Amino acid sequence: MIRIREDIQAGLAKDPATRSALELFLTSPGLHAIWMHHVGHKLWSWGWRIPARMFSGWSRFLTGIEIHPGAVIGRRVVIDHGMGVVIGETAIVGDDVLMYHGVTLGGKVNARVKRHPTIGNNVLLGAGSKIIGDIEIGDGAMVGANAVVTKSVPAGAVIVGSENKPIN
């Protein structure tokens, strides 16, 4: 119950277009995807792989957001306008992350290893950004819209474009 309250408070704090907790609760696909992921992740952790993947598929169908049940998602993560978000199996997302539509946390290799990114705490991932491979995005970093990131990013950096160029 505490986590539900935290998620609603985080959504209200990070989405100025949402006017009330009830509106967020009833209409936010990002919030629904996160909550459904918690269920799918629990099934995955119990070794119920096929039911977890099926549940994840239903979540994707209902929300337009694909989060593999093996991914680890922190607290108070907000997915705003979530359509097209993809979070891979070995991705780790820290606390208080804000991501916009079209974000991909994808893999680079076809092997059963850690192949998806680790996102630190208090990170902003702009619309359409692609974070690819087993890399780290440091705490407090910001990744601009449509940036393609294939190298680790230090804490507090602001990254734009496809060449991972910091702007601060």
Coordinates of N, CA, C and O in Angstrom, one line a residue:
M1 N 0.8 -1.2 0.0 CA 0.0 0.0 0.0 C 0.9 1.3 0.0 O 0.5 2.2 -0.6
I2 N 2.0 1.2 0.7 CA 2.9 2.4 0.8 C 3.4 2.7 -0.6 O 3.5 3.8 -1.1
R3 N 3.8 1.6 -1.4 CA 4.3 1.8 -2.7 C 3.3 2.4 -3.6 O 3.7 3.2 -4.5
I4 N 2.0 2.0 -3.5 CA 1.0 2.6 -4.3 C 0.9 4.1 -4.1 O 0.9 4.9 -5.0
R5 N 0.9 4.5 -2.8 CA 0.9 5.9 -2.5 C 2.1 6.7 -3.0 O 2.0 7.8 -3.6
E6 N 3.3 6.0 -2.9 CA 4.5 6.6 -3.4 C 4.4 6.8 -4.9 O 4.8 7.9 -5.4
D7 N 4.0 5.8 -5.6 CA 3.8 5.9 -7.1 C 2.9 7.0 -7.5 O 3.2 7.8 -8.4
I8 N 1.8 7.1 -6.8 CA 0.8 8.2 -7.1 C 1.4 9.6 -6.8 O 1.3 10.5 -7.6
Q9 N 2.0 9.7 -5.7 CA 2.7 11.0 -5.3 C 3.8 11.4 -6.4 O 3.9 12.5 -6.8
A10 N 4.6 10.4 -6.8 CA 5.6 10.6 -7.8 C 5.0 11.1 -9.1 O 5.5 12.0 -9.7
G11 N 3.9 10.4 -9.5 CA 3.3 10.7 -10.8 C 2.7 12.1 -10.7 O 2.9 12.9 -11.7
L12 N 2.1 12.5 -9.6 CA 1.6 13.9 -9.5 C 2.7 14.9 -9.5 O 2.5 16.0 -10.1
A13 N 3.8 14.6 -8.9 CA 4.9 15.5 -8.8 C 5.6 15.7 -10.2 O 6.1 16.8 -10.5
K14 N 5.6 14.7 -11.0 CA 6.4 14.8 -12.2 C 5.5 15.0 -13.5 O 6.0 15.1 -14.6
D15 N 4.2 15.0 -13.3 CA 3.3 15.2 -14.5 C 2.4 16.4 -14.2 O 1.3 16.2 -13.6
P16 N 2.7 17.6 -14.6 CA 1.9 18.7 -14.4 C 0.5 18.7 -15.1 O -0.4 19.4 -14.7
A17 N 0.4 17.8 -16.1 CA -0.9 17.7 -16.8 C -2.0 16.9 -16.0 O -3.2 17.0 -16.3
T18 N -1.5 16.2 -15.0 CA -2.4 15.4 -14.2 C -2.9 16.2 -13.0 O -2.1 16.7 -12.3
R19 N -4.2 16.3 -12.9 CA -4.8 17.2 -11.9 C -5.1 16.6 -10.5 O -5.2 17.3 -9.5
S20 N -5.2 15.2 -10.5 CA -5.6 14.6 -9.2 C -5.1 13.2 -9.1 O -4.8 12.5 -10.1
A21 N -5.0 12.7 -7.9 CA -4.6 11.3 -7.7 C -5.6 10.3 -8.4 O -5.2 9.3 -8.9
L22 N -6.9 10.7 -8.3 CA -7.9 9.8 -8.9 C -7.7 9.8 -10.5 O -7.7 8.7 -11.1
E23 N -7.4 10.9 -11.1 CA -7.2 10.9 -12.5 C -6.0 10.1 -12.9 O -6.0 9.3 -13.8
L24 N -4.9 10.2 -12.1 CA -3.7 9.4 -12.3 C -4.0 8.0 -12.2 O -3.6 7.2 -13.0
F25 N -4.6 7.6 -11.1 CA -5.0 6.2 -10.8 C -5.8 5.6 -12.0 O -5.5 4.4 -12.4
L26 N -6.7 6.3 -12.5 CA -7.6 5.8 -13.5 C -7.1 5.9 -14.9 O -7.5 5.1 -15.8
T27 N -6.2 6.8 -15.2 CA -5.8 7.0 -16.6 C -4.4 6.9 -17.0 O -4.0 7.0 -18.2
S28 N -3.5 6.6 -16.1 CA -2.0 6.6 -16.4 C -1.5 5.2 -16.9 O -1.3 4.3 -16.0
P29 N -1.3 5.0 -18.1 CA -0.8 3.7 -18.6 C 0.6 3.4 -18.0 O 1.0 2.3 -17.7
G30 N 1.4 4.4 -17.8 CA 2.7 4.2 -17.2 C 2.6 3.7 -15.8 O 3.4 2.7 -15.4
L31 N 1.7 4.2 -15.0 CA 1.5 3.7 -13.6 C 1.0 2.3 -13.7 O 1.4 1.5 -12.9
H32 N 0.0 2.0 -14.6 CA -0.5 0.7 -14.7 C 0.5 -0.3 -15.1 O 0.6 -1.4 -14.6
A33 N 1.4 0.1 -16.0 CA 2.5 -0.8 -16.5 C 3.4 -1.1 -15.3 O 3.9 -2.3 -15.2
I34 N 3.8 -0.1 -14.5 CA 4.7 -0.3 -13.4 C 4.0 -1.3 -12.4 O 4.7 -2.2 -11.9
W35 N 2.8 -1.1 -12.1 CA 2.1 -2.0 -11.1 C 2.0 -3.4 -11.7 O 2.2 -4.4 -10.9
M36 N 1.6 -3.5 -12.9 CA 1.6 -4.8 -13.5 C 2.9 -5.5 -13.6 O 3.0 -6.7 -13.4
H37 N 4.0 -4.7 -13.8 CA 5.3 -5.3 -13.8 C 5.7 -5.9 -12.4 O 6.3 -6.9 -12.3
H38 N 5.2 -5.2 -11.3 CA 5.5 -5.8 -10.0 C 4.9 -7.2 -9.9 O 5.6 -8.1 -9.3
V39 N 3.8 -7.4 -10.4 CA 3.1 -8.7 -10.3 C 3.9 -9.7 -11.2 O 4.3 -10.8 -10.8
G40 N 4.2 -9.3 -12.5 CA 5.0 -10.2 -13.4 C 6.4 -10.5 -12.8 O 6.9 -11.6 -12.9
H41 N 7.0 -9.5 -12.2 CA 8.4 -9.7 -11.7 C 8.3 -10.7 -10.5 O 9.2 -11.5 -10.3
K42 N 7.3 -10.6 -9.7 CA 7.1 -11.5 -8.6 C 7.0 -13.0 -9.1 O 7.7 -13.9 -8.7
L43 N 6.2 -13.1 -10.1 CA 6.0 -14.5 -10.8 C 7.4 -14.9 -11.3 O 7.8 -16.1 -11.2
W44 N 8.1 -14.0 -12.0 CA 9.4 -14.3 -12.5 C 10.4 -14.8 -11.4 O 11.1 -15.8 -11.6
S45 N 10.4 -14.1 -10.3 CA 11.3 -14.4 -9.2 C 10.9 -15.7 -8.6 O 11.8 -16.4 -7.9
W46 N 9.7 -16.2 -8.7 CA 9.3 -17.5 -8.1 C 9.6 -18.6 -9.1 O 9.3 -19.8 -8.8
G47 N 10.2 -18.2 -10.3 CA 10.5 -19.2 -11.3 C 9.3 -19.6 -12.2 O 9.5 -20.5 -13.0
W48 N 8.2 -18.9 -12.1 CA 7.1 -19.1 -13.0 C 7.3 -18.3 -14.2 O 6.6 -17.3 -14.5
R49 N 8.2 -18.7 -15.1 CA 8.6 -17.9 -16.2 C 7.5 -17.7 -17.3 O 7.3 -16.6 -17.8
I50 N 6.8 -18.7 -17.7 CA 5.8 -18.6 -18.7 C 4.6 -17.7 -18.2 O 4.2 -16.8 -18.9
P51 N 4.1 -18.0 -17.0 CA 3.0 -17.1 -16.6 C 3.5 -15.6 -16.5 O 2.7 -14.7 -16.8
A52 N 4.7 -15.4 -16.0 CA 5.3 -14.1 -15.9 C 5.3 -13.4 -17.3 O 4.9 -12.2 -17.5
R53 N 5.8 -14.1 -18.3 CA 5.8 -13.6 -19.7 C 4.5 -13.3 -20.2 O 4.2 -12.4 -20.9
M54 N 3.5 -14.2 -19.9 CA 2.1 -14.0 -20.4 C 1.5 -12.8 -19.7 O 0.9 -12.0 -20.4
F55 N 1.8 -12.6 -18.4 CA 1.3 -11.4 -17.7 C 1.9 -10.1 -18.3 O 1.2 -9.1 -18.5
S56 N 3.2 -10.2 -18.6 CA 3.9 -9.1 -19.2 C 3.3 -8.8 -20.6 O 3.1 -7.6 -21.0
G57 N 2.9 -9.8 -21.4 CA 2.3 -9.6 -22.7 C 1.0 -8.9 -22.5 O 0.6 -8.0 -23.3
W58 N 0.2 -9.3 -21.5 CA -1.1 -8.6 -21.3 C -0.9 -7.1 -20.9 O -1.6 -6.2 -21.4
S59 N 0.1 -6.9 -20.1 CA 0.4 -5.5 -19.7 C 0.8 -4.7 -21.0 O 0.3 -3.6 -21.1
R60 N 1.6 -5.3 -21.8 CA 2.0 -4.5 -23.1 C 0.8 -4.3 -23.9 O 0.6 -3.2 -24.5
F61 N -0.1 -5.2 -24.0 CA -1.4 -5.1 -24.8 C -2.2 -3.9 -24.3 O -2.7 -3.1 -25.0
L62 N -2.3 -3.9 -22.9 CA -3.2 -2.9 -22.3 C -2.6 -1.5 -22.2 O -3.3 -0.5 -22.2
T63 N -1.3 -1.4 -22.1 CA -0.6 -0.1 -21.9 C 0.3 0.4 -23.0 O 0.6 1.6 -23.0
G64 N 0.7 -0.5 -23.9 CA 1.6 0.0 -24.9 C 3.1 0.1 -24.4 O 3.9 0.6 -25.1
I65 N 3.3 -0.4 -23.2 CA 4.6 -0.4 -22.6 C 5.1 -1.8 -22.3 O 4.3 -2.6 -21.7
E66 N 6.3 -2.1 -22.8 CA 6.8 -3.5 -22.6 C 7.9 -3.5 -21.6 O 9.0 -2.9 -21.8
I67 N 7.7 -4.1 -20.5 CA 8.7 -4.3 -19.4 C 8.8 -5.8 -19.2 O 7.9 -6.5 -18.8
H68 N 10.0 -6.3 -19.5 CA 10.3 -7.7 -19.3 C 10.2 -8.0 -17.8 O 10.6 -7.3 -17.0
P69 N 9.5 -9.2 -17.5 CA 9.3 -9.5 -16.0 C 10.6 -9.7 -15.3 O 10.7 -9.6 -14.0
G70 N 11.7 -9.9 -16.0 CA 13.0 -10.0 -15.3 C 13.7 -8.7 -14.9 O 14.6 -8.7 -14.1
A71 N 13.2 -7.6 -15.5 CA 13.8 -6.3 -15.3 C 13.6 -5.9 -13.8 O 12.6 -6.3 -13.2
V72 N 14.5 -5.2 -13.3 CA 14.4 -4.7 -11.9 C 14.1 -3.2 -12.0 O 14.8 -2.4 -12.5
I73 N 12.9 -2.8 -11.4 CA 12.4 -1.5 -11.4 C 12.4 -0.9 -10.0 O 11.8 -1.5 -9.1
G74 N 13.0 0.3 -9.8 CA 13.1 0.9 -8.5 C 11.7 1.5 -8.1 O 10.7 1.3 -8.7
R75 N 11.8 2.3 -7.0 CA 10.6 3.0 -6.5 C 10.4 4.3 -7.1 O 11.3 5.0 -7.6
R76 N 9.1 4.7 -7.2 CA 8.7 6.0 -7.7 C 9.1 6.3 -9.1 O 9.4 7.4 -9.5
V77 N 9.2 5.2 -9.9 CA 9.6 5.4 -11.3 C 8.3 5.9 -12.1 O 7.2 5.4 -11.9
V78 N 8.5 6.9 -12.9 CA 7.3 7.5 -13.6 C 7.6 7.3 -15.1 O 8.7 7.7 -15.6
I79 N 6.7 6.7 -15.8 CA 6.7 6.6 -17.2 C 5.6 7.5 -17.8 O 4.4 7.2 -17.6
D80 N 6.0 8.6 -18.3 CA 5.0 9.6 -18.8 C 4.7 9.4 -20.3 O 5.7 9.3 -21.0
H81 N 3.5 9.4 -20.7 CA 3.1 9.2 -22.1 C 3.8 7.9 -22.6 O 4.4 7.9 -23.6
G82 N 3.7 6.8 -21.9 CA 4.5 5.6 -22.0 C 4.5 4.9 -23.3 O 5.3 4.0 -23.4
M83 N 3.7 5.2 -24.3 CA 3.6 4.3 -25.5 C 5.0 4.1 -26.1 O 5.8 5.0 -26.2
G84 N 5.3 2.8 -26.3 CA 6.5 2.5 -27.0 C 7.7 2.3 -26.1 O 8.8 2.0 -26.6
V85 N 7.5 2.4 -24.8 CA 8.7 2.2 -23.9 C 9.0 0.7 -23.9 O 8.1 -0.1 -23.8
V86 N 10.3 0.3 -24.0 CA 10.7 -1.1 -23.9 C 11.8 -1.2 -22.9 O 12.8 -0.5 -23.0
I87 N 11.7 -2.1 -22.0 CA 12.7 -2.3 -20.9 C 13.0 -3.8 -21.0 O 12.2 -4.6 -20.7
G88 N 14.3 -4.1 -21.3 CA 14.7 -5.4 -21.5 C 15.0 -6.2 -20.2 O 15.0 -5.6 -19.1
E89 N 15.1 -7.5 -20.3 CA 15.2 -8.5 -19.2 C 16.2 -8.1 -18.1 O 15.9 -8.3 -17.0
T90 N 17.4 -7.7 -18.5 CA 18.5 -7.5 -17.5 C 18.7 -6.1 -17.1 O 19.6 -5.7 -16.5
A91 N 17.7 -5.2 -17.6 CA 17.8 -3.8 -17.2 C 17.5 -3.6 -15.7 O 16.8 -4.4 -15.1
I92 N 18.2 -2.6 -15.2 CA 18.0 -2.2 -13.8 C 17.7 -0.7 -13.8 O 18.5 0.0 -14.4
V93 N 16.6 -0.3 -13.2 CA 16.1 1.1 -13.2 C 16.1 1.5 -11.7 O 15.4 0.9 -10.9
G94 N 16.8 2.5 -11.4 CA 16.9 3.0 -10.0 C 15.6 3.7 -9.6 O 14.6 3.7 -10.3
D95 N 15.7 4.4 -8.4 CA 14.6 5.1 -7.9 C 14.4 6.5 -8.5 O 15.4 7.1 -8.9
D96 N 13.2 7.0 -8.5 CA 12.8 8.3 -8.9 C 13.3 8.7 -10.3 O 13.7 9.8 -10.6
V97 N 13.2 7.7 -11.2 CA 13.5 7.9 -12.6 C 12.2 8.4 -13.3 O 11.1 7.9 -13.0
L98 N 12.4 9.3 -14.2 CA 11.4 9.8 -15.1 C 11.7 9.5 -16.5 O 12.8 9.9 -17.0
M99 N 10.9 8.7 -17.2 CA 11.1 8.4 -18.6 C 9.9 8.7 -19.4 O 8.8 8.6 -18.9
Y100 N 10.1 9.2 -20.6 CA 9.1 9.6 -21.5 C 8.8 8.5 -22.6 O 9.6 7.5 -22.6
H101 N 7.9 8.7 -23.4 CA 7.5 7.7 -24.4 C 8.6 7.4 -25.4 O 9.5 8.2 -25.6
G102 N 8.6 6.2 -25.9 CA 9.6 5.7 -26.8 C 10.9 5.4 -26.3 O 11.8 5.1 -27.1
V103 N 11.1 5.4 -25.0 CA 12.5 5.1 -24.4 C 12.7 3.6 -24.6 O 11.8 2.8 -24.4
T104 N 13.9 3.2 -25.0 CA 14.3 1.8 -25.1 C 15.5 1.6 -24.2 O 16.5 2.3 -24.3
L105 N 15.4 0.6 -23.3 CA 16.5 0.1 -22.5 C 16.8 -1.3 -23.1 O 16.3 -2.3 -22.7
G106 N 17.7 -1.3 -24.2 CA 17.9 -2.5 -25.0 C 19.2 -3.1 -24.8 O 20.2 -2.6 -24.3
G107 N 19.3 -4.3 -25.4 CA 20.5 -5.1 -25.4 C 21.3 -5.0 -26.6 O 20.8 -4.5 -27.7
K108 N 22.6 -5.4 -26.6 CA 23.5 -5.3 -27.7 C 24.0 -6.7 -28.1 O 24.5 -6.8 -29.2
V109 N 23.9 -7.7 -27.2 CA 24.4 -9.0 -27.5 C 23.3 -10.0 -27.4 O 22.3 -9.8 -26.7
N110 N 23.5 -11.1 -28.1 CA 22.5 -12.2 -28.1 C 23.0 -13.3 -27.3 O 23.5 -14.3 -27.8
A111 N 23.1 -13.1 -26.0 CA 23.6 -14.1 -25.0 C 22.9 -14.0 -23.7 O 22.4 -12.9 -23.4
R112 N 22.9 -15.0 -22.9 CA 22.3 -14.9 -21.6 C 23.3 -14.4 -20.6 O 23.8 -15.1 -19.7
V113 N 23.5 -13.1 -20.7 CA 24.4 -12.3 -19.8 C 23.7 -11.0 -19.5 O 22.6 -10.7 -20.0
K114 N 24.3 -10.2 -18.6 CA 23.7 -8.9 -18.4 C 24.0 -8.1 -19.6 O 25.1 -7.8 -20.0
R115 N 22.9 -7.8 -20.4 CA 23.0 -7.1 -21.7 C 22.3 -5.8 -21.8 O 22.2 -5.2 -22.9
H116 N 21.6 -5.4 -20.8 CA 20.8 -4.2 -20.8 C 21.3 -3.2 -19.8 O 22.1 -3.6 -18.9
P117 N 21.0 -1.9 -19.9 CA 21.6 -0.9 -19.1 C 21.1 -0.9 -17.7 O 20.1 -1.4 -17.3
T118 N 21.9 -0.2 -16.9 CA 21.6 0.1 -15.5 C 21.4 1.6 -15.4 O 22.3 2.3 -15.7
I119 N 20.2 2.0 -14.9 CA 19.9 3.4 -14.8 C 20.0 3.8 -13.4 O 19.3 3.2 -12.5
G120 N 20.7 4.8 -13.0 CA 20.9 5.3 -11.7 C 19.6 5.9 -11.1 O 18.5 5.9 -11.8
N121 N 19.7 6.5 -9.9 CA 18.6 7.2 -9.3 C 18.5 8.6 -9.8 O 19.5 9.2 -10.2
N122 N 17.2 9.2 -9.8 CA 17.0 10.5 -10.2 C 17.4 10.9 -11.6 O 18.0 11.9 -11.9
V123 N 17.2 9.9 -12.5 CA 17.6 10.1 -13.9 C 16.4 10.5 -14.8 O 15.3 10.0 -14.5
L124 N 16.6 11.3 -15.8 CA 15.6 11.7 -16.7 C 16.0 11.1 -18.1 O 17.1 11.4 -18.5
L125 N 15.1 10.3 -18.7 CA 15.3 9.8 -20.0 C 14.3 10.4 -21.0 O 13.1 10.2 -20.9
G126 N 14.8 11.2 -21.9 CA 13.9 12.0 -22.8 C 13.2 11.1 -23.8 O 13.6 9.9 -24.1
A127 N 12.2 11.6 -24.4 CA 11.4 10.9 -25.4 C 12.2 10.3 -26.5 O 13.0 11.0 -27.1
G128 N 12.0 9.0 -26.8 CA 12.7 8.4 -27.9 C 14.1 8.1 -27.6 O 14.8 7.6 -28.5
S129 N 14.6 8.3 -26.4 CA 16.0 8.0 -26.2 C 16.2 6.4 -26.2 O 15.4 5.7 -25.8
K130 N 17.4 6.0 -26.7 CA 17.7 4.6 -26.7 C 19.0 4.4 -25.9 O 20.1 5.0 -26.3
I131 N 18.9 3.6 -24.9 CA 20.1 3.3 -24.0 C 20.4 1.8 -24.3 O 19.6 1.0 -24.0
I132 N 21.5 1.6 -25.0 CA 21.7 0.2 -25.5 C 23.0 -0.4 -24.9 O 24.1 0.2 -24.9
G133 N 22.8 -1.6 -24.4 CA 24.0 -2.4 -23.9 C 24.1 -2.4 -22.4 O 23.4 -1.7 -21.7
D134 N 25.0 -3.1 -21.9 CA 25.3 -3.2 -20.5 C 26.2 -2.0 -20.1 O 27.4 -2.1 -19.9
I135 N 25.5 -0.9 -20.0 CA 26.2 0.4 -19.6 C 25.5 1.0 -18.4 O 24.4 0.5 -18.0
E136 N 26.1 2.0 -17.8 CA 25.5 2.6 -16.7 C 25.2 4.1 -17.0 O 26.0 4.8 -17.5
I137 N 24.0 4.5 -16.6 CA 23.7 6.0 -16.6 C 23.7 6.4 -15.1 O 22.9 5.9 -14.3
G138 N 24.6 7.3 -14.8 CA 24.9 7.7 -13.4 C 23.7 8.5 -12.8 O 22.9 9.0 -13.5
D139 N 23.7 8.5 -11.5 CA 22.7 9.2 -10.7 C 22.6 10.7 -11.2 O 23.6 11.3 -11.4
G140 N 21.3 11.1 -11.3 CA 21.1 12.5 -11.7 C 21.4 12.9 -13.1 O 21.3 14.1 -13.5
A141 N 21.7 11.9 -14.0 CA 22.0 12.3 -15.4 C 20.7 12.6 -16.1 O 19.6 12.1 -15.7
M142 N 20.8 13.3 -17.2 CA 19.7 13.5 -18.1 C 20.1 13.1 -19.5 O 21.2 13.5 -20.0
V143 N 19.2 12.4 -20.2 CA 19.5 11.9 -21.5 C 18.4 12.6 -22.4 O 17.2 12.4 -22.2
G144 N 18.9 13.4 -23.4 CA 18.0 14.2 -24.2 C 17.1 13.3 -25.1 O 17.4 12.1 -25.4
A145 N 16.1 13.9 -25.6 CA 15.1 13.2 -26.5 C 15.9 12.7 -27.8 O 16.8 13.4 -28.3
N146 N 15.6 11.5 -28.1 CA 16.2 10.8 -29.3 C 17.7 10.6 -29.2 O 18.3 10.2 -30.3
A147 N 18.3 10.8 -28.1 CA 19.7 10.4 -27.9 C 19.9 8.9 -28.1 O 19.0 8.2 -27.6
V148 N 21.0 8.5 -28.6 CA 21.3 7.1 -28.7 C 22.6 7.0 -27.9 O 23.6 7.5 -28.2
V149 N 22.5 6.2 -26.7 CA 23.6 6.1 -25.8 C 24.1 4.7 -25.8 O 23.3 3.8 -25.5
T150 N 25.4 4.5 -26.1 CA 26.0 3.2 -26.1 C 27.2 3.1 -25.2 O 27.9 2.1 -25.2
K151 N 27.5 4.2 -24.5 CA 28.6 4.2 -23.5 C 28.1 4.7 -22.2 O 27.2 5.5 -22.2
S152 N 28.7 4.3 -21.1 CA 28.3 4.7 -19.8 C 28.3 6.3 -19.7 O 29.2 6.9 -20.3
V153 N 27.5 6.8 -18.8 CA 27.3 8.2 -18.6 C 27.6 8.5 -17.2 O 27.0 7.9 -16.3
P154 N 28.4 9.5 -16.9 CA 28.7 9.8 -15.4 C 27.5 10.5 -14.7 O 26.6 11.1 -15.4
A155 N 27.5 10.4 -13.4 CA 26.5 11.0 -12.6 C 26.4 12.5 -13.0 O 27.4 13.2 -13.2
G156 N 25.2 13.0 -13.0 CA 25.0 14.5 -13.3 C 25.2 15.0 -14.7 O 24.9 16.1 -14.9
A157 N 25.6 14.1 -15.6 CA 25.8 14.6 -17.0 C 24.5 14.8 -17.7 O 23.5 14.2 -17.4
V158 N 24.6 15.6 -18.7 CA 23.5 15.8 -19.6 C 24.0 15.4 -21.0 O 24.9 16.0 -21.5
I159 N 23.3 14.4 -21.6 CA 23.7 13.8 -22.8 C 22.7 14.1 -23.9 O 21.5 13.9 -23.7
V160 N 23.2 14.5 -25.1 CA 22.3 14.7 -26.2 C 22.9 14.1 -27.5 O 24.1 13.9 -27.5
G161 N 22.1 13.9 -28.5 CA 22.6 13.4 -29.8 C 23.0 11.9 -29.8 O 22.7 11.2 -28.9
S162 N 23.6 11.5 -30.9 CA 23.9 10.1 -31.1 C 25.4 9.8 -30.8 O 25.9 8.7 -30.9
E163 N 26.2 10.9 -30.4 CA 27.6 10.7 -30.1 C 27.9 10.8 -28.7 O 29.1 10.9 -28.3
N164 N 26.9 10.7 -27.8 CA 27.1 10.8 -26.3 C 27.9 12.0 -25.9 O 28.8 11.9 -25.1
K165 N 27.6 13.1 -26.4 CA 28.3 14.3 -26.1 C 27.7 15.0 -24.9 O 26.5 15.4 -24.9
P166 N 28.4 15.2 -23.8 CA 27.8 15.9 -22.7 C 27.7 17.4 -23.0 O 28.6 17.9 -23.7
I167 N 26.7 18.1 -22.5 CA 26.6 19.5 -22.8 C 26.8 20.3 -21.5 O 26.6 21.5 -21.6
N168 N 27.2 19.7 -20.4 CA 27.5 20.6 -19.3 C 28.9 20.5 -18.8 O 29.7 19.8 -19.3

